Coordinates of C-alpha atoms in Angstrom, one line a residue:
M1 CA -62.9 -3.7 -114.0
T2 CA -61.9 0.0 -114.1
N3 CA -61.3 2.5 -116.8
A4 CA -57.6 2.5 -115.8
S5 CA -57.3 -1.3 -116.5
F6 CA -59.3 -0.8 -119.8
L7 CA -56.9 1.9 -120.9
D8 CA -53.9 -0.3 -119.9
K9 CA -55.3 -2.9 -122.2
L10 CA -55.6 -0.4 -125.1
R11 CA -52.0 0.5 -124.5
E12 CA -51.1 -3.0 -125.5
I13 CA -52.7 -2.4 -128.8
Y14 CA -51.7 1.2 -129.6
P15 CA -48.6 3.3 -129.2
Q16 CA -48.9 6.6 -127.3
D17 CA -49.4 8.7 -130.4
R18 CA -52.5 6.7 -131.5
L19 CA -54.2 6.5 -128.1
L20 CA -55.4 9.9 -127.1
T21 CA -56.5 10.4 -123.5
K22 CA -55.5 14.0 -122.6
K23 CA -58.3 16.5 -122.4
G24 CA -56.8 18.8 -125.1
Q25 CA -56.5 15.9 -127.5
L26 CA -60.1 14.8 -126.9
V27 CA -61.8 18.1 -127.7
T28 CA -61.8 17.5 -131.4
Y29 CA -63.7 14.3 -130.9
E30 CA -66.4 15.7 -128.6
S31 CA -68.8 16.1 -131.5
D32 CA -69.2 15.8 -135.2
S33 CA -70.4 18.7 -137.3
L34 CA -73.5 19.0 -135.1
T35 CA -71.6 21.0 -132.5
S36 CA -74.8 21.7 -130.5
Y37 CA -74.2 18.4 -128.7
Q38 CA -70.9 17.5 -127.1
V39 CA -69.7 14.6 -125.0
Q40 CA -66.0 14.0 -124.2
P41 CA -64.9 10.4 -124.6
I42 CA -62.5 8.8 -122.1
A43 CA -60.2 8.0 -125.0
V44 CA -59.8 8.1 -128.8
V45 CA -58.0 5.3 -130.6
I46 CA -56.6 5.6 -134.1
P47 CA -56.2 2.1 -135.7
E48 CA -54.0 1.7 -138.8
D49 CA -55.3 -1.7 -139.8
Q50 CA -58.4 -3.9 -139.5
D51 CA -56.9 -6.1 -136.9
E52 CA -56.5 -3.2 -134.5
V53 CA -60.2 -2.3 -134.9
I54 CA -61.2 -5.9 -134.2
E55 CA -59.0 -6.1 -131.1
T56 CA -60.4 -2.8 -129.9
V57 CA -64.0 -3.9 -130.2
K58 CA -63.2 -7.2 -128.4
T59 CA -61.6 -5.2 -125.6
C60 CA -64.6 -2.9 -125.3
N61 CA -66.9 -5.9 -125.1
E62 CA -64.7 -7.5 -122.4
Y63 CA -64.7 -4.3 -120.3
M64 CA -68.3 -3.3 -121.2
I65 CA -67.1 0.0 -122.6
P66 CA -69.3 1.7 -125.2
F67 CA -67.7 2.8 -128.5
V68 CA -68.5 4.9 -131.5
A69 CA -66.9 4.8 -134.9
R70 CA -65.9 8.0 -136.5
G71 CA -64.8 8.9 -140.1
S72 CA -64.2 12.5 -140.9
G73 CA -66.8 13.8 -138.5
T74 CA -68.9 15.5 -141.2
S75 CA -72.3 14.2 -140.0
L76 CA -74.8 17.0 -139.2
S77 CA -76.9 14.7 -137.1
G78 CA -74.6 13.5 -134.3
G79 CA -73.7 10.3 -135.9
S80 CA -70.3 10.1 -134.2
L81 CA -71.3 11.8 -131.0
P82 CA -69.4 9.9 -128.2
I83 CA -71.3 8.0 -125.5
E84 CA -70.7 9.0 -121.9
G85 CA -67.9 6.8 -120.5
G86 CA -67.1 5.5 -124.0
I87 CA -64.4 5.7 -126.6
V88 CA -64.2 6.9 -130.2
I89 CA -62.6 4.6 -132.8
A90 CA -61.3 7.0 -135.5
L91 CA -61.1 5.1 -138.8
N92 CA -59.4 7.7 -141.1
R93 CA -56.2 5.6 -141.4
L94 CA -58.2 2.6 -142.7
N95 CA -57.9 4.2 -146.1
K96 CA -56.7 1.6 -148.5
I97 CA -58.3 1.2 -151.9
I98 CA -57.8 -2.6 -152.1
E99 CA -59.0 -3.2 -155.6
I100 CA -60.5 -1.4 -158.6
D101 CA -62.0 -4.0 -161.0
P102 CA -63.0 -2.3 -164.2
K103 CA -64.1 -5.5 -165.9
N104 CA -66.7 -6.2 -163.3
R105 CA -67.2 -2.5 -162.4
I106 CA -66.6 -2.9 -158.7
A107 CA -64.2 -1.5 -156.1
V108 CA -63.1 -2.9 -152.7
V109 CA -62.1 -0.2 -150.2
E110 CA -61.6 0.2 -146.5
A111 CA -64.1 2.2 -144.5
G112 CA -61.8 5.2 -144.0
V113 CA -61.4 5.9 -147.8
V114 CA -62.7 9.3 -148.7
N115 CA -65.7 9.3 -151.0
I116 CA -64.2 11.3 -153.9
D117 CA -61.0 9.2 -153.8
I118 CA -62.9 6.2 -155.1
S119 CA -64.0 8.1 -158.2
L120 CA -60.5 9.5 -158.7
A121 CA -59.1 5.9 -158.6
A122 CA -61.7 4.7 -161.0
A123 CA -61.4 7.6 -163.4
P124 CA -58.7 6.1 -165.6
H125 CA -61.2 3.4 -166.4
S126 CA -64.0 5.9 -167.2
L127 CA -65.9 4.8 -164.1
Y128 CA -67.0 6.5 -160.9
F129 CA -68.8 6.1 -157.6
A130 CA -72.2 7.7 -158.0
P131 CA -73.3 8.8 -154.4
D132 CA -72.0 12.4 -154.0
P133 CA -72.8 14.0 -150.6
S134 CA -72.0 17.7 -150.3
S135 CA -69.1 16.6 -148.1
Q136 CA -67.7 14.1 -150.6
L137 CA -64.3 15.8 -150.6
I138 CA -63.7 14.7 -147.0
C139 CA -66.5 12.3 -145.9
T140 CA -65.6 8.6 -145.7
I141 CA -67.3 5.6 -147.3
G142 CA -67.9 4.1 -143.8
G143 CA -69.9 7.2 -142.8
N144 CA -71.8 7.1 -146.2
L145 CA -72.7 3.5 -145.5
A146 CA -73.7 4.1 -141.9
F147 CA -76.1 6.9 -142.9
N148 CA -77.1 5.6 -146.4
S149 CA -75.9 8.9 -147.8
G150 CA -77.3 10.3 -151.0
G151 CA -76.2 13.5 -152.6
A152 CA -77.2 15.8 -155.4
H153 CA -77.5 13.0 -157.9
C154 CA -79.5 10.6 -155.8
L155 CA -82.7 11.4 -157.8
K156 CA -81.4 9.4 -160.8
Y157 CA -78.8 7.2 -159.3
G158 CA -80.1 6.3 -155.8
M159 CA -78.6 6.3 -152.4
T160 CA -75.5 4.5 -151.1
S161 CA -77.6 1.4 -150.5
N162 CA -78.1 1.1 -154.3
H163 CA -74.3 0.8 -154.8
I164 CA -73.1 -1.5 -152.0
L165 CA -72.6 -5.1 -152.9
G166 CA -70.7 -6.5 -149.8
I167 CA -69.6 -5.5 -146.4
K168 CA -66.9 -6.9 -144.1
A169 CA -67.8 -5.8 -140.5
V170 CA -66.9 -6.4 -136.9
L171 CA -69.9 -6.9 -134.7
P172 CA -70.2 -5.4 -131.2
D173 CA -68.8 -8.6 -129.6
G174 CA -65.8 -8.7 -131.9
E175 CA -67.0 -11.3 -134.3
V176 CA -66.1 -10.6 -137.9
V177 CA -68.8 -11.2 -140.6
E178 CA -68.9 -10.8 -144.4
L179 CA -72.3 -9.8 -145.8
G180 CA -73.3 -9.9 -149.4
S181 CA -70.8 -10.6 -152.2
D182 CA -69.1 -9.1 -155.2
S183 CA -72.0 -9.8 -157.5
L184 CA -75.3 -8.0 -158.0
E185 CA -77.3 -10.9 -156.7
S186 CA -76.7 -13.0 -153.5
V187 CA -78.8 -15.7 -151.8
G188 CA -80.6 -15.3 -148.5
P189 CA -82.0 -12.3 -146.7
D190 CA -80.7 -8.8 -147.7
L191 CA -78.3 -8.3 -144.8
V192 CA -76.4 -5.7 -146.6
G193 CA -79.6 -3.7 -147.0
M194 CA -80.2 -4.0 -143.3
Y195 CA -76.7 -2.9 -142.4
V196 CA -76.6 0.2 -144.7
G197 CA -78.2 3.1 -142.9
S198 CA -78.1 1.4 -139.5
E199 CA -75.8 4.2 -138.1
G200 CA -73.4 1.9 -136.4
L201 CA -76.1 -0.1 -134.5
F202 CA -74.8 -3.5 -135.8
G203 CA -71.1 -2.8 -135.6
I204 CA -68.3 -1.2 -137.6
A205 CA -67.7 -1.7 -141.3
L206 CA -64.1 -2.5 -142.1
E207 CA -64.2 -3.2 -145.8
V208 CA -66.8 -2.4 -148.5
T209 CA -67.4 -3.8 -152.0
L210 CA -69.2 -1.3 -154.1
R211 CA -70.6 -0.8 -157.5
L212 CA -69.0 1.6 -160.0
L213 CA -70.8 3.2 -162.9
P214 CA -69.6 4.4 -166.4
K215 CA -69.1 8.1 -166.4
P216 CA -71.9 9.9 -168.3
E217 CA -71.0 10.8 -171.9
T218 CA -72.1 14.4 -171.4
Y219 CA -73.8 16.9 -169.1
R220 CA -76.1 19.9 -169.5
T221 CA -76.3 22.0 -166.4
V222 CA -78.9 24.8 -166.0
L223 CA -79.2 27.4 -163.3
A224 CA -82.6 29.3 -163.0
A225 CA -83.3 32.2 -160.7
Y226 CA -86.8 32.9 -159.3
E227 CA -88.5 35.8 -157.5
S228 CA -89.7 33.5 -154.8
L229 CA -88.6 30.2 -153.2
E230 CA -92.1 28.8 -153.7
A231 CA -91.8 29.4 -157.5
A232 CA -88.6 27.5 -157.6
G233 CA -90.3 24.6 -155.7
E234 CA -93.2 24.7 -158.2
A235 CA -90.7 24.4 -161.1
V236 CA -89.4 21.1 -159.7
S237 CA -92.9 19.5 -160.0
M238 CA -93.1 20.9 -163.6
V239 CA -89.8 19.3 -164.5
I240 CA -90.8 15.9 -163.2
A241 CA -94.3 16.2 -164.7
A242 CA -92.7 16.8 -168.1
G243 CA -91.4 13.2 -167.9
L244 CA -87.8 14.3 -167.4
L245 CA -85.4 12.5 -165.1
P246 CA -82.4 14.8 -164.4
G247 CA -79.3 13.6 -162.7
A248 CA -79.9 16.3 -160.1
I249 CA -82.3 19.0 -159.1
E250 CA -81.2 21.3 -156.3
I251 CA -82.7 24.4 -154.7
M252 CA -81.1 27.2 -152.7
D253 CA -82.8 30.3 -151.1
T254 CA -81.4 33.8 -150.9
L255 CA -79.5 33.3 -147.6
A256 CA -77.8 30.1 -149.0
I257 CA -77.1 31.9 -152.2
Q258 CA -75.4 34.8 -150.4
A259 CA -73.4 32.6 -148.2
A260 CA -72.1 30.4 -151.0
E261 CA -71.3 33.4 -153.2
S262 CA -69.3 34.9 -150.3
A263 CA -67.4 31.7 -149.8
V264 CA -66.6 30.6 -153.4
Q265 CA -67.7 33.3 -155.8
A266 CA -69.8 30.9 -157.9
G267 CA -71.4 33.7 -159.8
Y268 CA -74.9 33.2 -158.5
P269 CA -77.5 36.0 -159.0
L270 CA -77.6 37.7 -155.6
D271 CA -81.1 39.2 -156.2
A272 CA -82.7 35.8 -156.6
E273 CA -85.1 34.6 -153.8
G274 CA -84.8 31.0 -155.1
L275 CA -82.2 29.3 -157.2
L276 CA -82.8 26.1 -159.1
I277 CA -80.0 23.9 -160.4
V278 CA -81.0 21.2 -162.9
E279 CA -78.4 18.8 -164.4
L280 CA -79.0 16.3 -167.2
D281 CA -76.5 13.6 -167.9
G282 CA -76.1 10.4 -170.0
E283 CA -75.8 9.7 -173.7
A284 CA -75.3 12.8 -175.8
S285 CA -78.3 12.3 -178.1
I286 CA -80.7 11.7 -175.2
V287 CA -79.4 14.6 -173.1
E288 CA -79.8 17.0 -176.0
S289 CA -83.4 15.9 -176.6
D290 CA -84.1 16.2 -172.8
F291 CA -82.4 19.6 -172.7
N292 CA -84.7 21.1 -175.3
A293 CA -87.7 19.9 -173.3
L294 CA -86.1 21.2 -170.1
M295 CA -85.7 24.7 -171.6
E296 CA -89.3 24.8 -172.5
V297 CA -90.3 23.9 -168.9
M298 CA -87.9 26.5 -167.5
E299 CA -89.3 29.3 -169.7
E300 CA -92.9 28.3 -168.7
S301 CA -92.0 28.2 -165.0
G302 CA -91.5 31.9 -164.8
A303 CA -87.8 32.0 -164.1
S304 CA -86.4 35.6 -164.0
E305 CA -83.0 34.4 -165.3
I306 CA -81.7 31.2 -166.9
R307 CA -78.1 30.4 -167.3
I308 CA -76.6 27.4 -169.1
A309 CA -73.1 26.1 -168.3
T310 CA -71.2 26.1 -171.6
D311 CA -68.1 24.2 -170.4
D312 CA -66.8 22.0 -167.6
E313 CA -65.4 25.0 -165.8
Q314 CA -68.8 26.8 -165.6
R315 CA -70.4 23.5 -164.5
A316 CA -67.8 23.0 -161.8
K317 CA -68.4 26.6 -160.6
I318 CA -72.1 26.1 -160.3
W319 CA -71.6 22.8 -158.3
K320 CA -68.9 24.3 -156.1
G321 CA -71.3 26.9 -154.9
R322 CA -74.0 24.3 -154.1
K323 CA -71.7 21.9 -152.4
S324 CA -70.1 24.6 -150.3
A325 CA -73.5 26.0 -149.2
F326 CA -73.8 24.1 -145.9
S327 CA -70.5 25.2 -144.5
A328 CA -70.7 28.6 -146.1
V329 CA -73.8 29.4 -144.0
G330 CA -71.3 29.6 -141.1
R331 CA -70.3 32.9 -142.6
I332 CA -73.6 34.5 -141.9
S333 CA -74.5 32.9 -138.6
Q334 CA -72.6 32.0 -135.4
D335 CA -74.3 28.6 -135.4
Y336 CA -77.1 26.7 -137.1
L337 CA -79.2 23.6 -136.7
V338 CA -79.8 21.4 -139.7
Q339 CA -83.2 19.7 -140.2
D340 CA -83.7 16.8 -142.5
G341 CA -87.2 16.0 -143.8
V342 CA -89.0 14.7 -146.9
V343 CA -92.2 15.9 -148.5
P344 CA -93.9 14.9 -151.7
R345 CA -92.7 16.9 -154.6
S346 CA -96.2 18.1 -155.2
Q347 CA -96.2 19.7 -151.7
L348 CA -92.7 21.2 -152.0
S349 CA -93.8 24.7 -152.8
K350 CA -96.4 24.7 -149.9
A351 CA -93.8 23.3 -147.5
L352 CA -91.3 26.0 -148.4
G353 CA -94.0 28.7 -147.9
E354 CA -94.8 27.3 -144.4
I355 CA -91.1 27.4 -143.5
G356 CA -91.0 31.0 -144.6
K357 CA -94.1 31.9 -142.5
L358 CA -92.6 30.3 -139.4
S359 CA -89.3 32.1 -140.0
S360 CA -91.1 35.5 -140.2
E361 CA -93.5 34.7 -137.3
Y362 CA -90.7 33.8 -134.8
G363 CA -88.1 36.1 -136.2
V364 CA -85.6 33.3 -136.8
R365 CA -83.6 33.2 -140.0
V366 CA -83.8 30.0 -142.0
A367 CA -81.6 29.1 -144.9
N368 CA -82.8 26.5 -147.3
V369 CA -80.5 24.4 -149.5
F370 CA -81.6 20.9 -150.5
H371 CA -82.1 18.0 -152.9
A372 CA -85.4 19.1 -154.5
G373 CA -85.8 16.2 -156.9
D374 CA -86.8 13.8 -154.2
G375 CA -88.4 16.4 -151.9
N376 CA -85.6 16.1 -149.3
L377 CA -85.6 19.4 -147.4
H378 CA -82.7 20.8 -145.3
P379 CA -83.9 23.9 -143.5
L380 CA -80.9 25.4 -141.6
I381 CA -82.2 27.3 -138.5
L382 CA -79.7 30.1 -137.8
F383 CA -79.0 31.2 -134.2
D384 CA -76.3 32.8 -132.1
G385 CA -74.6 29.9 -130.4

């Protein structure tokens, strides 16, 4: 069987405007946000319902054609990089929010639903979806599930895997399975846990049942500037050692600060070598008590400047800068390679120091912006691509 006959089969499923085969049409799908690697697929299909996805996978299995699912293409690790001689199944139009159940605090959505849209749909019920990757304005729940995405608030609320109850998926041979349930407990092995984070290895998620949480009663967001990145890293250990569990702890270095400030004018101190963002959330009485303890730690940590968000607008501005930092680095470098590693919090300061030494030794600029609370480092190695 040839590619021509395979494409003819796809034409029985898709109209011309949803089956892309021309070189100019395929360029967009050659890579995700990790543009250092590119492979042109033989075709891209754009299904509008779950049945089309299932038929496509069955056809690929019949003709032995490899396929890769794609959401919004925000992955920085080649998650939707096409396979040579294969196709891309673009799932953005599988974007139905099937159900918001406020009584049981669950939502049922298709895989192409954008992360933030779940929280927006749940907001009238004072509920939200906790995982908040930096790309949450455009990334899809299917991609979050495939990579077990976290986000700034994963320190307190966990990863995507902590919020997925059930998955309807199509396996590589076209069989449709339903894993888990709409309850917090299910019998048998944890197949949902195995599927989340599998990066498409076991098939394509079509529909996801997920857990919603009550929106926190209040927030206190603190921004602290330091004269060295290592000092900011040391402050993280001090916060946790004090028995505090913030919703989020984030760090940015001077390159990331400058890039974010250039992009969104977040009001960050441009003379800081390290910037720490700490956010407390929850019941007002508990947050206020923790806030007093946090301020003591911040003062002891040697911060050169401490700012406290006094309203929702200031809080949003601080987070806008942080969440734009990855893309904003593109303003100060033609290209960059993102690394993703984890170190114990107690070794965070040392790890940052070593990164700085390597950067100086080899004359390569490195921007650091990362989830400090769980020691998840993201050095961005800048280069002229």
